[in-house]
Structures are given as C-alpha cells and as structure tokens.
PDB file of C-alpha atoms in Angstrom:
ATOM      1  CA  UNK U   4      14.128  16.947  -5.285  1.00  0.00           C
ATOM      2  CA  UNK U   5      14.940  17.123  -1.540  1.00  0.00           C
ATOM      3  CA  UNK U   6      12.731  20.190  -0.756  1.00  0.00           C
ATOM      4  CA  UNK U   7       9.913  18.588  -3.188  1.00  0.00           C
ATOM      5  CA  UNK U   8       6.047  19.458  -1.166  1.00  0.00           C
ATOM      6  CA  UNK U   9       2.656  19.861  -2.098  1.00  0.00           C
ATOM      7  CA  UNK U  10       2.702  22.694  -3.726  1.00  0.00           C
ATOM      8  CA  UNK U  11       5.191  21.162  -7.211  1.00  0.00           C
ATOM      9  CA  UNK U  12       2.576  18.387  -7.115  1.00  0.00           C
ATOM     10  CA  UNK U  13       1.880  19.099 -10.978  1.00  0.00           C
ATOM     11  CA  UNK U  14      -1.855  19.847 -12.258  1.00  0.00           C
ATOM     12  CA  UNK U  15      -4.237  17.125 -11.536  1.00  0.00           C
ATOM     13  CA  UNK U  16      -6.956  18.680 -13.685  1.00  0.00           C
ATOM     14  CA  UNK U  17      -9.066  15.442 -15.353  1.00  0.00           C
ATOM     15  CA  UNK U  18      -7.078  12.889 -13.337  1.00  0.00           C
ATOM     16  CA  UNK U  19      -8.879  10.139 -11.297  1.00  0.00           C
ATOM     17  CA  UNK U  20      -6.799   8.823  -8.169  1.00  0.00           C
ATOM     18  CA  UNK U  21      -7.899   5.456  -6.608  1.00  0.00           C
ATOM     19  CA  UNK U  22      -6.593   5.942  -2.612  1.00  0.00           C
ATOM     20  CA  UNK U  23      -7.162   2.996  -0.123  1.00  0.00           C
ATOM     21  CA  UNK U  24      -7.841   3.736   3.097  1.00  0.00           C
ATOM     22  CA  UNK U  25      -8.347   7.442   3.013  1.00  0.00           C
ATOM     23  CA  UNK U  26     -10.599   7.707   5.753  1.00  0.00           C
ATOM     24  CA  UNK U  27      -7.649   8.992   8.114  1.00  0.00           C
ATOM     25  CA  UNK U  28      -3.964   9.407   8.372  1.00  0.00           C
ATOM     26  CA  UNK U  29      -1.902   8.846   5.447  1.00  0.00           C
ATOM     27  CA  UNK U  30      -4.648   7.910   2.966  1.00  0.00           C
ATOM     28  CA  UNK U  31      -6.713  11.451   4.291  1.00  0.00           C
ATOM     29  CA  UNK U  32      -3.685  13.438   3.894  1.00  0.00           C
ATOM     30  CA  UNK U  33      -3.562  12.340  -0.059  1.00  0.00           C
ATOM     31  CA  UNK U  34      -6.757  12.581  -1.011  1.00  0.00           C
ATOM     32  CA  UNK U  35      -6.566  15.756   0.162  1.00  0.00           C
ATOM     33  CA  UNK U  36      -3.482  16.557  -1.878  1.00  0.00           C
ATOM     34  CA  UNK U  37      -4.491  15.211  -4.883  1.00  0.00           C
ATOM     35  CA  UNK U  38      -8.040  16.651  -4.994  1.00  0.00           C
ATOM     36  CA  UNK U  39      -6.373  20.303  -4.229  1.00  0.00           C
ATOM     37  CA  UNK U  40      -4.222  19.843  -7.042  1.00  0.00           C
ATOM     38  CA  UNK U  41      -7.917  19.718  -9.060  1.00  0.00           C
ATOM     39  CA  UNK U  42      -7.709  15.393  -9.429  1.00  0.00           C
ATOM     40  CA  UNK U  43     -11.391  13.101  -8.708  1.00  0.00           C
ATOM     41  CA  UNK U  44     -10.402  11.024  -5.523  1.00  0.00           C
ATOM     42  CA  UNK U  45     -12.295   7.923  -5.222  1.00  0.00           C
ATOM     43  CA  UNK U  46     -11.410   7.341  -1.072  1.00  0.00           C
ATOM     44  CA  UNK U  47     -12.062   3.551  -1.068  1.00  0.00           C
ATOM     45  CA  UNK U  48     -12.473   2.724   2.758  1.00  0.00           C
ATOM     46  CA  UNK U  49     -13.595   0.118   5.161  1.00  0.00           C
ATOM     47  CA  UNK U  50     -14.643   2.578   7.423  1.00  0.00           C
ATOM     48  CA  UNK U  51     -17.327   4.670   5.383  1.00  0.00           C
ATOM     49  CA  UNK U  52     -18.611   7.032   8.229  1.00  0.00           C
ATOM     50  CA  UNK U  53     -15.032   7.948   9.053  1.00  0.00           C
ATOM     51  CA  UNK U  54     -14.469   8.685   5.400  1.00  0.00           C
ATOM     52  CA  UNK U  55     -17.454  10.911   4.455  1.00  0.00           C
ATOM     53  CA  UNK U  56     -16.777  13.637   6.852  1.00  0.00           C
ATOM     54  CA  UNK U  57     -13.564  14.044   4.980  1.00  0.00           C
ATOM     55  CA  UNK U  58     -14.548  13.438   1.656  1.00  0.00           C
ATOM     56  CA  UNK U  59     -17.373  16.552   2.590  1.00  0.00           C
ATOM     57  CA  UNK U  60     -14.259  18.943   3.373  1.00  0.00           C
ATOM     58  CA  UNK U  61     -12.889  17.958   0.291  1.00  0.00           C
ATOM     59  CA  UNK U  62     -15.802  18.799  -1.646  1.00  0.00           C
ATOM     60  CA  UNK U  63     -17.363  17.764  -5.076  1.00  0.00           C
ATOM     61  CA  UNK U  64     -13.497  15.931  -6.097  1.00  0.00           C
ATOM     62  CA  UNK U  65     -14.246  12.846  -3.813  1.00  0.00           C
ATOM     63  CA  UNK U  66     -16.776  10.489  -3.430  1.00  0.00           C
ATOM     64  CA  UNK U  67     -16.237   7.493  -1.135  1.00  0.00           C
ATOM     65  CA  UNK U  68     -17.186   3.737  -1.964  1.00  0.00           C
ATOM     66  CA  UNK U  69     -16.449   0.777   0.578  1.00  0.00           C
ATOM     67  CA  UNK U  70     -13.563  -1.696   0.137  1.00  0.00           C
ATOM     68  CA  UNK U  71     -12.587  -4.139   3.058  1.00  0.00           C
ATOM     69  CA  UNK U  72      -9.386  -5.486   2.004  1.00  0.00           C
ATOM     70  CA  UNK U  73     -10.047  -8.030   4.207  1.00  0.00           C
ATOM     71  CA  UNK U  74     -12.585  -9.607   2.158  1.00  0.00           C
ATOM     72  CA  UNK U  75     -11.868 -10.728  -1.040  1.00  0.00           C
ATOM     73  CA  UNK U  76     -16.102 -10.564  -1.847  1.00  0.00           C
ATOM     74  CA  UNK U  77     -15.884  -6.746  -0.839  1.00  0.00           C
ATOM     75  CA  UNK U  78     -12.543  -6.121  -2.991  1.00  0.00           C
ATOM     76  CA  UNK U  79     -14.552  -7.734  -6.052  1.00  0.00           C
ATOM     77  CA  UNK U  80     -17.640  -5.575  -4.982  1.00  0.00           C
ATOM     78  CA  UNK U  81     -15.605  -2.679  -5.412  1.00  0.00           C
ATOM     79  CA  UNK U  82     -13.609  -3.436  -8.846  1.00  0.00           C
ATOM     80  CA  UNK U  83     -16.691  -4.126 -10.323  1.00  0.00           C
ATOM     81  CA  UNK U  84     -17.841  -0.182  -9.336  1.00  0.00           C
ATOM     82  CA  UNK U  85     -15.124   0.930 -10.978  1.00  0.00           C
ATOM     83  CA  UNK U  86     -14.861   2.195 -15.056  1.00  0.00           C
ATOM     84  CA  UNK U  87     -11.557   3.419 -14.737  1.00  0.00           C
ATOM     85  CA  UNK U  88      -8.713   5.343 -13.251  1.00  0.00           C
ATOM     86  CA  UNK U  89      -5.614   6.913 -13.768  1.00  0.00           C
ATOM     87  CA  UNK U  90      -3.512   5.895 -10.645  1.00  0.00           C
ATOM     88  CA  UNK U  91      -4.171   3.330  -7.791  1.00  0.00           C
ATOM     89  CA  UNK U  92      -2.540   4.535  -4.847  1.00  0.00           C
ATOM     90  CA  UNK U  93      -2.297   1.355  -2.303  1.00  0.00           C
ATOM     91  CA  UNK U  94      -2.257   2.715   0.699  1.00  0.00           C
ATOM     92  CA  UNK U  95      -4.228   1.034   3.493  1.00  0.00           C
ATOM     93  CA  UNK U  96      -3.133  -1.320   5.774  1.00  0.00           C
ATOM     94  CA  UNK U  97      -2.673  -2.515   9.578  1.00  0.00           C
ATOM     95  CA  UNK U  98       0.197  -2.768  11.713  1.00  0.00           C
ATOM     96  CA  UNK U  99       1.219  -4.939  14.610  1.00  0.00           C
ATOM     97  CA  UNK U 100      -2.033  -6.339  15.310  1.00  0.00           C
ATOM     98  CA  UNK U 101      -2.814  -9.368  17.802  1.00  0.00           C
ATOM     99  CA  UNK U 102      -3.322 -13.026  15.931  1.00  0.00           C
ATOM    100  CA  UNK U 103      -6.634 -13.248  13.952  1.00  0.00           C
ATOM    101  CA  UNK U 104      -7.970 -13.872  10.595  1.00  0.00           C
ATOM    102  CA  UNK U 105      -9.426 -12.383   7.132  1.00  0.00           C
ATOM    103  CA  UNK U 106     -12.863 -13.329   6.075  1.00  0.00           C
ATOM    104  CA  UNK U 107     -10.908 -15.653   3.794  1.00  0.00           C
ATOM    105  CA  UNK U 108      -9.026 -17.015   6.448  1.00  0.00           C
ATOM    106  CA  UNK U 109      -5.527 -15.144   5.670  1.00  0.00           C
ATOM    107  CA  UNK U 110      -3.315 -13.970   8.791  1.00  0.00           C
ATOM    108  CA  UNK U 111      -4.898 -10.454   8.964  1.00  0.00           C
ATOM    109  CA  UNK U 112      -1.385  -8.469   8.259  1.00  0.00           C
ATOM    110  CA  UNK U 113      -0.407 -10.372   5.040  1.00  0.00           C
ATOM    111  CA  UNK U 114      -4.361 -10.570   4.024  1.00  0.00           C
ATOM    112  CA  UNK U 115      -4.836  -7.186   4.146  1.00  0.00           C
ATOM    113  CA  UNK U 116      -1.645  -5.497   3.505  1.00  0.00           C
ATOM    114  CA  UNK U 117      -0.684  -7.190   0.722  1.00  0.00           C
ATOM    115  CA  UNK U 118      -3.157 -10.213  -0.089  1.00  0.00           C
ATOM    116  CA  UNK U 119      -6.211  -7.628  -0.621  1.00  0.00           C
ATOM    117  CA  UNK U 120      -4.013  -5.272  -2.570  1.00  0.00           C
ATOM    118  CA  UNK U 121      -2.249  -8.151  -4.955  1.00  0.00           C
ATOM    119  CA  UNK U 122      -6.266  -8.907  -5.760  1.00  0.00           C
ATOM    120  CA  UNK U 123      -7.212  -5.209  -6.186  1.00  0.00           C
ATOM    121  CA  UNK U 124      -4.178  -4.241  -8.339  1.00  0.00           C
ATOM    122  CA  UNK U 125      -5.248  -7.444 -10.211  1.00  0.00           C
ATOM    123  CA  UNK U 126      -8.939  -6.905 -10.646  1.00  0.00           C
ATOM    124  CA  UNK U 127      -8.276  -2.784 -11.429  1.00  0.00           C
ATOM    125  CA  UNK U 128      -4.861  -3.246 -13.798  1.00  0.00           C
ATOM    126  CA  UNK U 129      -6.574  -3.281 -16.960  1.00  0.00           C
ATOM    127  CA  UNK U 130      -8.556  -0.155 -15.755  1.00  0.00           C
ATOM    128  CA  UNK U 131      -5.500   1.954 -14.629  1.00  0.00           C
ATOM    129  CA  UNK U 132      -3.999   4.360 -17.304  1.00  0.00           C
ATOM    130  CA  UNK U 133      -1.655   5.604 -15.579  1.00  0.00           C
ATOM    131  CA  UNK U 134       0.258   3.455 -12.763  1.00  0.00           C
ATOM    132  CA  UNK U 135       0.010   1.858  -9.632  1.00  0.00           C
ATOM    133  CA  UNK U 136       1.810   3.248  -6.068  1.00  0.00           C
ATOM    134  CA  UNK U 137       2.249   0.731  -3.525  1.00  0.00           C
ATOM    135  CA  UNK U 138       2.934   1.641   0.107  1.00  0.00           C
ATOM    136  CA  UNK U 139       5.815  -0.207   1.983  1.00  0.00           C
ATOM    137  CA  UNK U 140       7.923   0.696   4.785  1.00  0.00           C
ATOM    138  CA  UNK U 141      11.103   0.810   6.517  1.00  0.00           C
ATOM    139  CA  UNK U 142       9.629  -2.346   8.634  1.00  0.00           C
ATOM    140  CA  UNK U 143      10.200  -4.393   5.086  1.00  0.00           C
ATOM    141  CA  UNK U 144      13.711  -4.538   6.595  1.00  0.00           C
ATOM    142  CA  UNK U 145      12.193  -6.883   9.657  1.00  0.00           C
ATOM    143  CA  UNK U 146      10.393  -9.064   7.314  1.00  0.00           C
ATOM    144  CA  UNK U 147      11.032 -12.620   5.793  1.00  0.00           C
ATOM    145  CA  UNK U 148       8.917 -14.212   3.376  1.00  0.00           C
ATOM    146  CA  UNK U 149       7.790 -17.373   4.115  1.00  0.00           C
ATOM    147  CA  UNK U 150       6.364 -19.410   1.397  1.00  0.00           C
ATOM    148  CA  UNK U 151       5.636 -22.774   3.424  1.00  0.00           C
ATOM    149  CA  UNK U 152       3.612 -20.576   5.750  1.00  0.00           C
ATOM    150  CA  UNK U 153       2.799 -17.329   4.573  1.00  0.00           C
ATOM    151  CA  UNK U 154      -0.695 -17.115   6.408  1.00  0.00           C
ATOM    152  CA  UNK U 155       1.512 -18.384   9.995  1.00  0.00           C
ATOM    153  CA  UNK U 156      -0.630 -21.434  10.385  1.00  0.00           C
ATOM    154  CA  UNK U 157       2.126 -23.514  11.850  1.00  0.00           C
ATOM    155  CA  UNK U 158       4.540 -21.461  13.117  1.00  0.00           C
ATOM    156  CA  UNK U 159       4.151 -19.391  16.265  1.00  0.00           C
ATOM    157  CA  UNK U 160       2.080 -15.940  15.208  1.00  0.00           C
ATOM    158  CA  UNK U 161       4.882 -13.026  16.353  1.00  0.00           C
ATOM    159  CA  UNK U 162       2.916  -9.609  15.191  1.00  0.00           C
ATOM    160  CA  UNK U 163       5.766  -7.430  14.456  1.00  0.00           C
ATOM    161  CA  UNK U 164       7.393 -10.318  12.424  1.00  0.00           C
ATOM    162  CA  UNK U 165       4.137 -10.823  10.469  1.00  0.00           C
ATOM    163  CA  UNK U 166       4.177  -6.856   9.411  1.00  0.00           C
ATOM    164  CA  UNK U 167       7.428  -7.344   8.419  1.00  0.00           C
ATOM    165  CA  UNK U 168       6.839  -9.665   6.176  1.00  0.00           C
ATOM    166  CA  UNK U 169       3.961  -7.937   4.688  1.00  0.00           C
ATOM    167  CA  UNK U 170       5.558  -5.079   4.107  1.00  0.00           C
ATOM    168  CA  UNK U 171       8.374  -6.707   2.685  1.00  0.00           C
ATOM    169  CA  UNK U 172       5.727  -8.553   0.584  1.00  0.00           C
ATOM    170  CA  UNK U 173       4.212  -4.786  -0.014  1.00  0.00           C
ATOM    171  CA  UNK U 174       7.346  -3.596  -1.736  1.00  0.00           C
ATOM    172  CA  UNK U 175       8.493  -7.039  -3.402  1.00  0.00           C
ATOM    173  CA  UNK U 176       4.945  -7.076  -5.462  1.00  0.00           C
ATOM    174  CA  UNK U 177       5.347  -3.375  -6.329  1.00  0.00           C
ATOM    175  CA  UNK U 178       8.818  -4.758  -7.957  1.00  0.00           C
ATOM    176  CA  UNK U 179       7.904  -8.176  -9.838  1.00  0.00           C
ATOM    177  CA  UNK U 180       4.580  -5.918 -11.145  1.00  0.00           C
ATOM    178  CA  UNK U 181       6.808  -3.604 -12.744  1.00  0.00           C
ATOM    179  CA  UNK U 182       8.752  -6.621 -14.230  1.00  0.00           C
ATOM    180  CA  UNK U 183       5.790  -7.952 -15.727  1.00  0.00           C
ATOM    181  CA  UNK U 184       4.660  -4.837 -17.345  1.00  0.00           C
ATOM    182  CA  UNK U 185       7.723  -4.218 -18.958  1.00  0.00           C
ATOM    183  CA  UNK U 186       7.842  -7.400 -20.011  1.00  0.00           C
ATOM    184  CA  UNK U 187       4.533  -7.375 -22.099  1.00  0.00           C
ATOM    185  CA  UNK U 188       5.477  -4.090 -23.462  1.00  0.00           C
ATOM    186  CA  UNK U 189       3.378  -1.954 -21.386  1.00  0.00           C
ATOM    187  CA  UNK U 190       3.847   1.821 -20.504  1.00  0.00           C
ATOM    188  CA  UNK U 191       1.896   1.172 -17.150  1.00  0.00           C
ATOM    189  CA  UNK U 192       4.216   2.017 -13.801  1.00  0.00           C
ATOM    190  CA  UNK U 193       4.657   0.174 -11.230  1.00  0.00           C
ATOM    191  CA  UNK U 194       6.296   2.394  -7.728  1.00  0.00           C
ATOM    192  CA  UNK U 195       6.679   1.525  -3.945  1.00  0.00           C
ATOM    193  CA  UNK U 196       6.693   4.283  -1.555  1.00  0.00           C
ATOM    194  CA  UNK U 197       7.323   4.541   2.423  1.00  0.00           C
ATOM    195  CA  UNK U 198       6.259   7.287   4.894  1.00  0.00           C
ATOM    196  CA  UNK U 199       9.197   6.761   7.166  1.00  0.00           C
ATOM    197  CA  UNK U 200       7.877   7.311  10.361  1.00  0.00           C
ATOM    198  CA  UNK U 201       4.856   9.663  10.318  1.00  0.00           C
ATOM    199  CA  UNK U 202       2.843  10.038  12.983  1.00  0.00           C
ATOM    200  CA  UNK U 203      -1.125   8.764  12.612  1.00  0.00           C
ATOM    201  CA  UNK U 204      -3.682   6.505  13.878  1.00  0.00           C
ATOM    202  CA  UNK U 205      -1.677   3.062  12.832  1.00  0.00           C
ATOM    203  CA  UNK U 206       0.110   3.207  16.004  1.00  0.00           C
ATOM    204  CA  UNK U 207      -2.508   3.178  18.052  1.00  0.00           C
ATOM    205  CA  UNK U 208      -4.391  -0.360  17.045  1.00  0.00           C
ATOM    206  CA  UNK U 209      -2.294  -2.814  18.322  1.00  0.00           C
ATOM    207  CA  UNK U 210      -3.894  -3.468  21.357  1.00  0.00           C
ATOM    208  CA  UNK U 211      -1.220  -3.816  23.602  1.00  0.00           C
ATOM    209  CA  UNK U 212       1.154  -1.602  25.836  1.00  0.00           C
ATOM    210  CA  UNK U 213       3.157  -0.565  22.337  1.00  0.00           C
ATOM    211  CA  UNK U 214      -0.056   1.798  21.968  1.00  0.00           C
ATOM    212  CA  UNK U 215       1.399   3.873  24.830  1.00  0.00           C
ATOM    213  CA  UNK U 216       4.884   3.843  24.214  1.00  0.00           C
ATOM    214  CA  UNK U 217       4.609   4.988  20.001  1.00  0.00           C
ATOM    215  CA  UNK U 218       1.612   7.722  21.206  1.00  0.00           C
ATOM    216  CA  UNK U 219       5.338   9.323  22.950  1.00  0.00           C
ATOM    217  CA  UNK U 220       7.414   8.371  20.216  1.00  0.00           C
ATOM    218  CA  UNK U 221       4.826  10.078  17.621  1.00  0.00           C
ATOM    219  CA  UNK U 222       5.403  13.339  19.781  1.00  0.00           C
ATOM    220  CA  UNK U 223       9.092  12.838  20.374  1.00  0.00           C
ATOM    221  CA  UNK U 224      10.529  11.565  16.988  1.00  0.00           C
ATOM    222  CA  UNK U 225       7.552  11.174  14.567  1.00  0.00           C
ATOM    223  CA  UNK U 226       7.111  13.898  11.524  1.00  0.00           C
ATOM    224  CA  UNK U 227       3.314  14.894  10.740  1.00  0.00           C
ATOM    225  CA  UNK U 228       1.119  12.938   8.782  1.00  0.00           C
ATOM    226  CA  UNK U 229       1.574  15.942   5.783  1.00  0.00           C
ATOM    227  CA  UNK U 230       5.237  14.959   5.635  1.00  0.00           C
ATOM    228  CA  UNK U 231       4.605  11.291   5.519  1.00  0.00           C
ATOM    229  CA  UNK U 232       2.510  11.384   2.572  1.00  0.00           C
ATOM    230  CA  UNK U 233       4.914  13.267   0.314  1.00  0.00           C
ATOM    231  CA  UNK U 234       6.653   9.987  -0.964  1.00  0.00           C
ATOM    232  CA  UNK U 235       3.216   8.384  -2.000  1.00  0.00           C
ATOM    233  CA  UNK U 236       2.303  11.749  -3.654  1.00  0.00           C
ATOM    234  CA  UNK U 237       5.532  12.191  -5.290  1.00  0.00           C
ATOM    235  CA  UNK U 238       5.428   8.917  -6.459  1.00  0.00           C
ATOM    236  CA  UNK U 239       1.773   8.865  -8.087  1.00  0.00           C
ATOM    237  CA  UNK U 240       2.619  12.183  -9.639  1.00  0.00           C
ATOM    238  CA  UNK U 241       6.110  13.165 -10.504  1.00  0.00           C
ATOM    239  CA  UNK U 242       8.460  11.517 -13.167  1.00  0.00           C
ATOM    240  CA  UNK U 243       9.567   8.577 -11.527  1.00  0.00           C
ATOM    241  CA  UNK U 244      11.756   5.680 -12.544  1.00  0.00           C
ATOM    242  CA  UNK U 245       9.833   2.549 -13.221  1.00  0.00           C
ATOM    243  CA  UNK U 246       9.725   0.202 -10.260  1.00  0.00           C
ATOM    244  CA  UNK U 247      11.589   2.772  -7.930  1.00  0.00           C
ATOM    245  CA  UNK U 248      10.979   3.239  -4.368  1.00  0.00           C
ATOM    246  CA  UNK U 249      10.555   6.614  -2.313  1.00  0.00           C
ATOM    247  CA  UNK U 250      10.790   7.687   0.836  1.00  0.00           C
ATOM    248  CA  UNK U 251      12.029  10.681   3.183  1.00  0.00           C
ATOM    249  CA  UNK U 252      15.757  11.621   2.464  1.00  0.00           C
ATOM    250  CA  UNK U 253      16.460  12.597   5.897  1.00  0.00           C
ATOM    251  CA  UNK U 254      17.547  10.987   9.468  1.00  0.00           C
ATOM    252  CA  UNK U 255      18.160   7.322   8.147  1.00  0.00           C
ATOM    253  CA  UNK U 256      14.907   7.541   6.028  1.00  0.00           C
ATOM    254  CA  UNK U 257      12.770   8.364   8.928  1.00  0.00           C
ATOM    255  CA  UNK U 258      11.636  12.138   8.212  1.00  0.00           C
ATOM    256  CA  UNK U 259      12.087  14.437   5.626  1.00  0.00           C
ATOM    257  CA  UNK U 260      11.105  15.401   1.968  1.00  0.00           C
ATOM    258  CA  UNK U 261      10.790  12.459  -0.342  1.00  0.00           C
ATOM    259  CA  UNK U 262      13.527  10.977  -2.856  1.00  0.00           C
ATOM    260  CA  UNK U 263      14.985   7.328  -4.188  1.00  0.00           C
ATOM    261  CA  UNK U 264      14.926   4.966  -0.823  1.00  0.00           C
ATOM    262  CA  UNK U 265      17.116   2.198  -0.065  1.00  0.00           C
ATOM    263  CA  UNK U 266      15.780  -1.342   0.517  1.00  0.00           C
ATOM    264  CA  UNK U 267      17.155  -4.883   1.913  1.00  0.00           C
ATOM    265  CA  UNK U 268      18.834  -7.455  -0.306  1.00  0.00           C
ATOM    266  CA  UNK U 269      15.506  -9.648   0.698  1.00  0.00           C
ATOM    267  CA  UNK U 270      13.550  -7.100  -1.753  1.00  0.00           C
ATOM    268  CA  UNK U 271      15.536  -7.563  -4.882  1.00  0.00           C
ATOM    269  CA  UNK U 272      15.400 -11.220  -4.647  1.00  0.00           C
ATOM    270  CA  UNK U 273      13.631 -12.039  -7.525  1.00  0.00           C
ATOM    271  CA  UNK U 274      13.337 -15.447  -7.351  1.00  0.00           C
ATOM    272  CA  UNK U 275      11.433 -14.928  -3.838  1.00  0.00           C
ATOM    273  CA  UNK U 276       9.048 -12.483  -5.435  1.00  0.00           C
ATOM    274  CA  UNK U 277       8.230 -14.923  -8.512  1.00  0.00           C
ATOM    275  CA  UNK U 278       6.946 -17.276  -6.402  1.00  0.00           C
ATOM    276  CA  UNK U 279       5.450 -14.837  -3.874  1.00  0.00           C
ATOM    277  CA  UNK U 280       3.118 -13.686  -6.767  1.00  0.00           C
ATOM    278  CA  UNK U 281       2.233 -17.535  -8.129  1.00  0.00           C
ATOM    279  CA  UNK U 282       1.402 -18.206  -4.853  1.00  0.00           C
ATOM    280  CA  UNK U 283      -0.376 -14.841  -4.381  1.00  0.00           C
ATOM    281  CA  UNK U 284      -2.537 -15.655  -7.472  1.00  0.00           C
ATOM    282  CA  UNK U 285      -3.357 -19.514  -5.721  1.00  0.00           C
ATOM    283  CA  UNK U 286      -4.601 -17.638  -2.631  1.00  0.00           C
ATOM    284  CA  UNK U 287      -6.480 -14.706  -4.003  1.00  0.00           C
ATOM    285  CA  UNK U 288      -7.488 -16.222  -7.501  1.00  0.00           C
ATOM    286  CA  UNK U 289      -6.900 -13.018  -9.070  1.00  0.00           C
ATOM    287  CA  UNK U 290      -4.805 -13.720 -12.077  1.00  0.00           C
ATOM    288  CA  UNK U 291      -3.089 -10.824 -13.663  1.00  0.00           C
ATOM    289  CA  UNK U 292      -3.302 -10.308 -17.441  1.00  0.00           C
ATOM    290  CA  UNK U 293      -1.022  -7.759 -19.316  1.00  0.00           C
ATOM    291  CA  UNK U 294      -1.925  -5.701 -22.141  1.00  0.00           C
ATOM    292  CA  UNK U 295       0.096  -2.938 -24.230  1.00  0.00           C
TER     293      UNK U 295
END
C-alpha cells in the first residue's frame, strides 16, 4: 500500500465520479485521474470558466455543471441536475480566509467546507451507488467544534481557528455518515481523506501576508498537487475500510503515498458529531434518509 499511485487505480470503465471543486488543484488533479482510468467526471465548480479549459484536456469523460457551495439555492440547483452517480468525491473548500459570510449567512469556512457538503451529500445520498469521500486535513487537529456558535457570531472570528473547526467538522461528518449507513443496513461507504500538505492554489487566498510565506513553504516543504490527491483517489477507488481515513504515510503525514491516517481524540467523539449533524440538518434543512 505505501508505494500505491495512479497507475493501480483499478478500471473505471462505466463509473460516474461526482468531484467538487475540480476546476484547479486537488479537485483538477482527480478528475484527471479518474477520467484516465476510463470513469465520466462530472467537475462540479463555482468557477465554470476555470473548469472548462480542463474539462476540454480531459476530453469527452467530463462535463462541468456549476455548484457554489456557498449557496444552498445553487447546491439544490445542482442535485436536482443530477440522475445518479457512483462516488461523490467532496473535495472543495477554502482555507484561512478573512471574516465574511455565505449567501445563507454561514461563517464562509464552516458554510462551505462542511455546511454545503453536509447538504450535497444529503440531497445526492440516495443517488450515490457507490460511496461518498470526504476531504479533511491535518488542520482537523487545530479545530474545536463549537455548537453554541458554530457560524462565530459571538465570539471573536480567528480564521485559522474557524478552518480548524471545519475541517474537523469535514472528517467528523464523514464518520457519523458511515454510522448511519451501517446502521440502516446499507452497503453505501462513507471515507475521509487528507492531502497532507500539497502544494496548490488554497494557499494563496487568504488575503494576508500568510500568502507569501506558504508560496515558500509550497517550494520548500510542500509535495505536488499529483501526490496530494492520491489519498482521495485511493479512497474513492480501492478497498477501503468503512469510515476510514487516508492520508500520506510519510514525514508525520505531510507527504508521501497514501495509507490509514491518524486523527485527534476530538474526531471520534461521537457524542460531538451526533449533535454536529442535528444541528447540521437545522441549518441546511437537508435531512438525510437511509435506504438499503
């Protein structure tokens, strides 16, 4: 498993891949993949004229359709477009950014990063065949979820906190999803994945002097955007063990080929992640339902 790459990504042949936020970086990199390994790629991105150039290199295997996961009006638009899929792959997301607000008036790290994907997963879930791969990160470890104040209306906004907490949120979903679909008997997977630290255009958006110093660290200490993407396409495609995580094996989880990651205590408390979904559902109002 430690040398695992692109090329024992098994045949995709009849497959259809749901990737968020495939207009660059990550989400580029494994739509990519996925189509070469002969799988339909629906890129579902915010940024449409970004995403068609790439979607044209890919060829006839990808289409693109818009999806602002900032806008729970444009994540219904876009379940509705859909008939169905084999694997969602949620993979977009922002990092770090200064204080401001969905179109639904969530804080814009937990709205997009996980509020718009809880909805999406929700609205899609009867539609997937196959599973669903949610993206965390090694920032998880940073977060704390707060359910008095999830959106940070009353405490002071601190950005890196609030991605923490998102992604901590990311990989705690991913978890208590899985839970629920083995509880109603279903053969649907639920898997979190994290890039470790790859080097792509979410460093460079948080408009302030962190821009500068990450652009080194990308150079210095970063692995490419091809290795970051291995854990997501490992875990959308190889056997995996239901509610797992994945990430690079090497250098404390920060580079290298992809295999079982460790997480915080915070992301196996299952209490916290219970009521992180209710209150996800209150917010969004997507509820799930579960079917065999």
């Amino acid at each position: 498993m430690s040398g695992w790459d692109i090329s024992d990504i098994p045949d995709q042949g009849g497959r259809t891949f749901i990737v968020t936020g495939a207009n660059s970086g990550l989400g580029a990199v494994t739509a990519r993949a996925l189509a070469g390994a002969g799988a339909k790629v629906i890129m579902a991105c915010r940024n449409e004229v970004k995403a068609r150039p790439i979607a044209a290199e890919i060829g006839g295997n990808a289409q693109v359709r818009r999806l602002d996961l900032a806008d729970l009006a444009s994540v219904r638009e876009f379940a509705d477009s859909i008939d169905s899929a084999d694997v969602l792959i949620n993979n977009a997301g922002v990092m770090a950014v200064p204080s401001r607000r969905t179109a639904d008036g969530f804080e814009m790290q937990i709205g997009t990063n996980h509020l718009g994907h809880f909805a999406l997963t929700g609205l899609l879930l009867d539609k997937i065949r196959d599973r669903v791969v949610t993206l965390s990160s090694g920032a998880h470890t940073l977060g704390r979820i707060d359910l008095e104040d999830l959106n940070w209306e009353r405490r002071k906004y601190q950005r890196w906190s609030a991605y923490g907490q998102s992604k901590l949120a990311n990989l705690m979903f991913a978890r208590e999803l899985q839970r629920r679909l083995t509880a109603a008997g279903s053969a649907k997977l639920s898997v979190a994945a994290h890039p470790g630290y790859a080097a792509t255009d979410l460093q460079s958006h948080t408009e302030s002097l962190m821009d500068g110093l990450m652009a080194v660290a990308n150079r210095v200490v970063a692995q490419s955007a091809e290795m970051g993407a291995l854990p997501s396409l490992y875990a959308a495609t190889a056997e995996v063990k239901p509610g797992g995580y994945y990430g690079p094996t090497g250098l404390r989880g920060l580079r290298g080929h992809p295999g079982p990651s460790g997480s915080s205590a915070a992301s196996k408390d299952e209490v916290t992640a219970r009521r992180l979904w209710e209150l996800s559902e209150q917010l969004t109002k997507v509820s799930y339902s579960f079917r065999r």
